[in-house]
Amino acid sequence: KPGKHGAAKINVTAISLVNDSKHTLMKPSDADVEVPIVERKRAQIVSVTGNTAQLMDLVSYETFEVPIPDEMKNEIEA
C-alpha cells in the first residue's frame, strides 16, 4: 500500500559503455530492472583487414572479429 506521499520511486542514471551517453531510468522501488553483465577481457590483435580487427582471447584462445572504432584507427599498426 502506498504511503501518504505515494509509492517510493528510484532514479538511476547510467553511462553507456558504447558511446558515453547518459541514460536515466525512473521506476517504482519494487519493480524489476534488467542489469547487463559486462566482462572485460584481454585480447591480442591477430590481423587487421580494412575496418575490422581479428582478436584472440588470451585466456581461452578464442578468436573473434570486431569493427575498429574511428578514433583508434591511427593507433593500430597493420
PDB file of C-alpha atoms in Angstrom:
ATOM      1  CA  LYS A   1       0.000   0.000   0.000  1.00  0.00           C
ATOM      2  CA  PRO A   2       1.465   3.379  -0.980  1.00  0.00           C
ATOM      3  CA  GLY A   3       2.172   5.805   1.824  1.00  0.00           C
ATOM      4  CA  LYS A   4       0.824   9.296   2.344  1.00  0.00           C
ATOM      5  CA  HIS A   5       3.103  10.732  -0.368  1.00  0.00           C
ATOM      6  CA  GLY A   6       2.701   7.896  -2.882  1.00  0.00           C
ATOM      7  CA  ALA A   7       4.802   4.838  -3.626  1.00  0.00           C
ATOM      8  CA  ALA A   8       8.602   5.043  -3.371  1.00  0.00           C
ATOM      9  CA  LYS A   9      10.424   5.524  -6.680  1.00  0.00           C
ATOM     10  CA  ILE A  10      14.039   5.124  -7.726  1.00  0.00           C
ATOM     11  CA  ASN A  11      16.027   7.204 -10.202  1.00  0.00           C
ATOM     12  CA  VAL A  12      19.021   5.544 -11.863  1.00  0.00           C
ATOM     13  CA  THR A  13      21.431   7.407 -14.134  1.00  0.00           C
ATOM     14  CA  ALA A  14      23.818   5.231 -16.144  1.00  0.00           C
ATOM     15  CA  ILE A  15      26.584   5.990 -18.637  1.00  0.00           C
ATOM     16  CA  SER A  16      26.723   3.873 -21.800  1.00  0.00           C
ATOM     17  CA  LEU A  17      29.805   1.706 -22.337  1.00  0.00           C
ATOM     18  CA  VAL A  18      29.453   2.118 -26.087  1.00  0.00           C
ATOM     19  CA  ASN A  19      29.198   5.874 -26.644  1.00  0.00           C
ATOM     20  CA  ASP A  20      29.400   7.545 -23.172  1.00  0.00           C
ATOM     21  CA  SER A  21      25.816   8.851 -23.387  1.00  0.00           C
ATOM     22  CA  LYS A  22      23.748   9.179 -20.198  1.00  0.00           C
ATOM     23  CA  HIS A  23      20.530   7.220 -19.734  1.00  0.00           C
ATOM     24  CA  THR A  24      18.008   7.818 -16.938  1.00  0.00           C
ATOM     25  CA  LEU A  25      15.534   5.284 -15.578  1.00  0.00           C
ATOM     26  CA  MET A  26      12.713   6.028 -13.113  1.00  0.00           C
ATOM     27  CA  LYS A  27      10.773   3.059 -11.710  1.00  0.00           C
ATOM     28  CA  PRO A  28       8.819   2.099  -8.599  1.00  0.00           C
ATOM     29  CA  SER A  29      11.173   0.739  -5.940  1.00  0.00           C
ATOM     30  CA  ASP A  30       9.592  -2.731  -6.117  1.00  0.00           C
ATOM     31  CA  ALA A  31       9.933  -3.050  -9.945  1.00  0.00           C
ATOM     32  CA  ASP A  32      12.355  -5.469 -11.612  1.00  0.00           C
ATOM     33  CA  VAL A  33      15.190  -3.913 -13.621  1.00  0.00           C
ATOM     34  CA  GLU A  34      17.346  -5.715 -16.198  1.00  0.00           C
ATOM     35  CA  VAL A  35      21.069  -5.396 -15.496  1.00  0.00           C
ATOM     36  CA  PRO A  36      23.681  -6.260 -18.131  1.00  0.00           C
ATOM     37  CA  ILE A  37      26.658  -8.389 -17.143  1.00  0.00           C
ATOM     38  CA  VAL A  38      29.801  -6.998 -18.754  1.00  0.00           C
ATOM     39  CA  GLU A  39      33.119  -8.834 -18.691  1.00  0.00           C
ATOM     40  CA  ARG A  40      36.391  -7.117 -19.542  1.00  0.00           C
ATOM     41  CA  LYS A  41      38.985  -9.408 -21.067  1.00  0.00           C
ATOM     42  CA  ARG A  42      42.432  -9.065 -22.587  1.00  0.00           C
ATOM     43  CA  ALA A  43      42.961  -9.937 -26.232  1.00  0.00           C
ATOM     44  CA  GLN A  44      45.711  -9.806 -28.809  1.00  0.00           C
ATOM     45  CA  ILE A  45      45.226  -8.398 -32.301  1.00  0.00           C
ATOM     46  CA  VAL A  46      45.832 -11.246 -34.744  1.00  0.00           C
ATOM     47  CA  SER A  47      45.075  -9.431 -38.005  1.00  0.00           C
ATOM     48  CA  VAL A  48      43.636  -6.186 -39.354  1.00  0.00           C
ATOM     49  CA  THR A  49      41.581  -6.181 -42.555  1.00  0.00           C
ATOM     50  CA  GLY A  50      40.085  -2.853 -43.607  1.00  0.00           C
ATOM     51  CA  ASN A  51      37.894  -1.623 -40.753  1.00  0.00           C
ATOM     52  CA  THR A  52      37.843  -4.995 -38.949  1.00  0.00           C
ATOM     53  CA  ALA A  53      40.291  -6.451 -36.439  1.00  0.00           C
ATOM     54  CA  GLN A  54      40.536 -10.139 -35.587  1.00  0.00           C
ATOM     55  CA  LEU A  55      41.247 -10.615 -31.865  1.00  0.00           C
ATOM     56  CA  MET A  56      42.298 -13.659 -29.841  1.00  0.00           C
ATOM     57  CA  ASP A  57      41.279 -14.033 -26.187  1.00  0.00           C
ATOM     58  CA  LEU A  58      44.477 -14.561 -24.166  1.00  0.00           C
ATOM     59  CA  VAL A  59      42.805 -16.996 -21.739  1.00  0.00           C
ATOM     60  CA  SER A  60      40.560 -19.208 -23.885  1.00  0.00           C
ATOM     61  CA  TYR A  61      42.357 -18.628 -27.243  1.00  0.00           C
ATOM     62  CA  GLU A  62      39.000 -17.970 -28.950  1.00  0.00           C
ATOM     63  CA  THR A  63      39.132 -15.634 -31.953  1.00  0.00           C
ATOM     64  CA  PHE A  64      36.511 -13.071 -32.889  1.00  0.00           C
ATOM     65  CA  GLU A  65      36.174 -10.084 -35.202  1.00  0.00           C
ATOM     66  CA  VAL A  66      35.286  -6.559 -34.115  1.00  0.00           C
ATOM     67  CA  PRO A  67      34.942  -3.280 -36.027  1.00  0.00           C
ATOM     68  CA  ILE A  68      37.764  -0.796 -35.393  1.00  0.00           C
ATOM     69  CA  PRO A  69      36.471   2.496 -33.913  1.00  0.00           C
ATOM     70  CA  ASP A  70      37.397   5.595 -35.948  1.00  0.00           C
ATOM     71  CA  GLU A  71      39.308   7.150 -33.032  1.00  0.00           C
ATOM     72  CA  MET A  72      41.582   4.066 -32.755  1.00  0.00           C
ATOM     73  CA  LYS A  73      42.453   3.605 -36.449  1.00  0.00           C
ATOM     74  CA  ASN A  74      45.599   5.766 -36.171  1.00  0.00           C
ATOM     75  CA  GLU A  75      46.855   3.837 -33.110  1.00  0.00           C
ATOM     76  CA  ILE A  76      46.745   0.371 -34.718  1.00  0.00           C
ATOM     77  CA  GLU A  77      49.632  -0.701 -36.919  1.00  0.00           C
ATOM     78  CA  ALA A  78      48.918  -3.319 -39.573  1.00  0.00           C
TER      79      ALA A  78
END
